[in-house]
CSV table of C-alpha atoms in Angstrom, one decimal:
chain,number,residue,atom,x,y,z
A,26,MET,CA,28.1,-28.5,50.1
A,27,SER,CA,26.4,-26.9,47.0
A,28,PHE,CA,28.0,-26.2,43.7
A,29,THR,CA,27.5,-22.5,44.3
A,30,ARG,CA,29.0,-22.5,47.6
A,31,MET,CA,31.9,-24.3,46.6
A,32,MET,CA,32.5,-21.5,43.9
A,33,TYR,CA,31.9,-18.8,46.6
A,34,SER,CA,34.6,-20.5,48.8
A,35,PHE,CA,37.0,-20.5,46.0
A,36,ALA,CA,36.3,-16.8,45.3
A,37,GLN,CA,37.5,-15.8,48.7
A,38,ARG,CA,40.9,-16.9,47.9
A,39,ASP,CA,43.4,-14.1,46.6
A,40,ASP,CA,44.9,-16.6,44.1
A,41,PHE,CA,41.8,-17.6,42.3
A,42,SER,CA,39.7,-16.1,39.5
A,43,VAL,CA,36.2,-17.5,39.6
A,44,LEU,CA,33.9,-18.1,36.4
A,45,ASP,CA,30.3,-18.9,37.0
A,46,GLU,CA,28.6,-21.0,34.3
A,47,PRO,CA,30.5,-19.3,31.5
A,48,PHE,CA,28.9,-21.5,28.6
A,49,TYR,CA,25.4,-20.5,29.8
A,50,GLY,CA,24.8,-17.8,27.3
A,51,PRO,CA,26.2,-19.9,24.3
A,52,TYR,CA,24.0,-22.8,25.6
A,53,LEU,CA,20.9,-20.7,25.4
A,54,ARG,CA,21.6,-19.0,22.0
A,55,LEU,CA,22.5,-22.7,20.5
A,56,THR,CA,19.5,-24.4,22.0
A,57,GLY,CA,16.9,-21.6,21.9
A,58,PHE,CA,15.8,-22.9,25.6
A,59,ASP,CA,13.3,-20.4,27.2
A,60,HIS,CA,14.7,-20.2,30.5
A,61,PRO,CA,12.9,-17.9,33.0
A,62,MET,CA,16.0,-15.7,33.2
A,63,ARG,CA,17.0,-15.9,29.4
A,64,GLY,CA,16.9,-12.4,28.5
A,65,LYS,CA,19.1,-11.3,31.4
A,66,ILE,CA,21.6,-14.0,31.0
A,67,LEU,CA,21.9,-13.2,27.2
A,68,ASP,CA,22.4,-9.6,28.0
A,69,ASP,CA,25.1,-10.4,30.5
A,70,ARG,CA,26.9,-13.3,28.7
A,71,THR,CA,27.4,-11.8,25.0
A,72,LYS,CA,30.4,-14.0,24.3
A,73,GLY,CA,30.0,-17.0,21.7
A,74,ALA,CA,31.2,-20.6,22.7
A,75,ASP,CA,34.6,-20.2,21.1
A,76,GLU,CA,35.1,-16.8,22.8
A,77,VAL,CA,34.4,-18.3,26.2
A,78,GLU,CA,36.8,-21.2,25.5
A,79,LYS,CA,39.5,-18.7,24.7
A,80,SER,CA,38.7,-16.8,27.8
A,81,LEU,CA,38.8,-20.0,29.8
A,82,ILE,CA,42.4,-21.1,28.6
A,83,ASN,CA,43.4,-17.6,29.8
A,84,SER,CA,41.2,-17.3,32.7
A,85,ALA,CA,43.8,-16.8,35.5
A,86,LEU,CA,43.0,-13.0,35.4
A,87,GLY,CA,44.3,-10.1,37.4
A,88,GLY,CA,47.7,-11.8,38.3
A,89,LYS,CA,46.0,-14.6,39.9
A,90,ILE,CA,47.5,-18.0,39.2
A,91,HIS,CA,44.5,-20.3,39.5
A,92,ALA,CA,41.0,-20.4,38.0
A,93,TYR,CA,37.8,-22.1,39.3
A,94,HIS,CA,35.3,-22.6,36.4
A,95,LYS,CA,31.7,-23.6,37.6
A,96,HIS,CA,30.2,-25.5,34.7
A,97,MET,CA,26.8,-27.1,34.5
A,98,CYS,CA,27.0,-30.3,32.7
A,99,GLN,CA,23.5,-29.6,30.8
A,100,HIS,CA,25.2,-26.6,29.3
A,101,MET,CA,27.9,-28.7,27.8
A,102,ILE,CA,26.1,-29.8,24.7
A,103,GLU,CA,27.7,-31.0,21.6
A,104,GLU,CA,28.2,-27.6,20.0
A,105,ILE,CA,30.3,-26.4,23.2
A,106,PRO,CA,34.1,-26.7,22.9
A,107,ARG,CA,35.9,-29.0,25.2
A,108,GLY,CA,39.5,-28.3,24.3
A,109,PHE,CA,40.2,-26.2,27.3
A,110,MET,CA,39.5,-29.2,29.6
A,111,SER,CA,42.8,-30.8,28.6
A,112,ASP,CA,44.6,-27.8,30.4
A,113,CYS,CA,42.4,-28.1,33.7
A,114,VAL,CA,42.2,-30.3,36.7
A,115,ASN,CA,38.8,-31.6,36.2
A,116,VAL,CA,36.6,-31.9,39.5
A,117,PHE,CA,33.0,-33.2,39.4
A,118,LEU,CA,31.0,-32.2,42.4
A,119,ILE,CA,28.1,-34.7,42.7
A,120,ARG,CA,25.0,-35.0,45.0
A,121,HIS,CA,22.4,-37.5,45.4
A,122,PRO,CA,20.0,-37.6,42.4
A,123,ALA,CA,16.9,-37.0,44.4
A,124,ARG,CA,18.5,-33.7,45.8
A,125,VAL,CA,19.3,-32.6,42.1
A,126,VAL,CA,15.8,-33.4,40.8
A,127,ALA,CA,14.3,-31.5,43.8
A,128,SER,CA,16.5,-28.5,43.3
A,129,PHE,CA,15.9,-28.2,39.4
A,130,ALA,CA,12.1,-29.0,39.7
A,131,LYS,CA,11.9,-25.5,41.5
A,132,GLY,CA,13.0,-23.5,38.4
A,133,TYR,CA,11.8,-26.0,35.6
A,134,PRO,CA,8.1,-26.5,35.5
A,135,ASP,CA,8.4,-29.1,32.6
A,136,LEU,CA,11.7,-30.8,33.8
A,137,THR,CA,13.3,-33.4,31.6
A,138,ALA,CA,16.3,-35.7,31.9
A,139,ASP,CA,18.4,-33.4,29.6
A,140,ASP,CA,17.7,-30.2,32.1
A,141,ILE,CA,19.1,-32.2,35.0
A,142,GLY,CA,22.3,-33.3,32.9
A,143,PHE,CA,23.2,-36.8,34.2
A,144,ASP,CA,24.0,-38.2,30.8
A,145,ALA,CA,26.0,-35.0,29.9
A,146,GLN,CA,28.0,-35.5,33.2
A,147,ALA,CA,28.8,-39.2,32.4
A,148,GLY,CA,29.9,-38.1,29.0
A,149,LEU,CA,32.1,-35.3,30.5
A,150,PHE,CA,33.6,-37.7,32.9
A,151,ASN,CA,34.3,-40.3,30.2
A,152,HIS,CA,35.8,-37.4,28.2
A,153,VAL,CA,38.3,-36.4,30.8
A,154,GLN,CA,39.3,-39.8,31.1
A,155,THR,CA,40.0,-40.0,27.5
A,156,LEU,CA,42.3,-37.1,28.1
A,157,GLY,CA,44.4,-39.3,30.2
A,158,GLN,CA,43.3,-37.7,33.4
A,159,THR,CA,41.6,-39.3,36.5
A,160,PRO,CA,38.8,-36.9,37.3
A,161,ILE,CA,38.4,-35.8,40.9
A,162,VAL,CA,34.9,-36.5,42.4
A,163,ILE,CA,33.6,-34.8,45.4
A,164,ASP,CA,30.3,-36.3,46.8
A,165,SER,CA,28.6,-33.3,48.4
A,166,GLY,CA,26.5,-35.7,50.8
A,167,ALA,CA,29.5,-37.7,51.9
A,168,PRO,CA,30.7,-37.1,55.4
A,169,LEU,CA,34.0,-35.3,55.8
A,170,PRO,CA,37.0,-37.3,56.7
A,171,SER,CA,37.7,-37.1,60.6
A,172,THR,CA,40.6,-34.7,61.4
A,173,THR,CA,41.3,-36.1,64.9
A,174,SER,CA,43.9,-38.5,65.4
A,175,PRO,CA,43.1,-42.1,66.6
A,176,THR,CA,44.0,-42.8,70.1
A,177,SER,CA,45.4,-46.0,71.6
């Protein structure tokens, strides 16, 4: 399952609000990164990093009791606040590194390790552990557990 498909599945639930890459705009402003869709993203995401964090803390919008935030690890640079993470159930959806690289290579002609975000992901995972949480990890390539009962 992809990150985006998982987000869309939560968006189908009546009890969830969904936020897709809320720190993307602040990340682009802070780094000056020249992403191919930079102008559109900056036009659509006008909030600064602190404003985004406040909206995440209060993101169960429209009477919905749950929120799903899809974050990209590479957007979570040092200047992006992490206080909201202490109030979340933090889930890391991972996939095989070769698939990650292949996916990113399509949109990044000069791909770097920082673009992919593996180091950032490890740092975020460690940060969640320092909050006293045991993060949930879902491997997108792992087979689903069997739902059938064993027979004797």
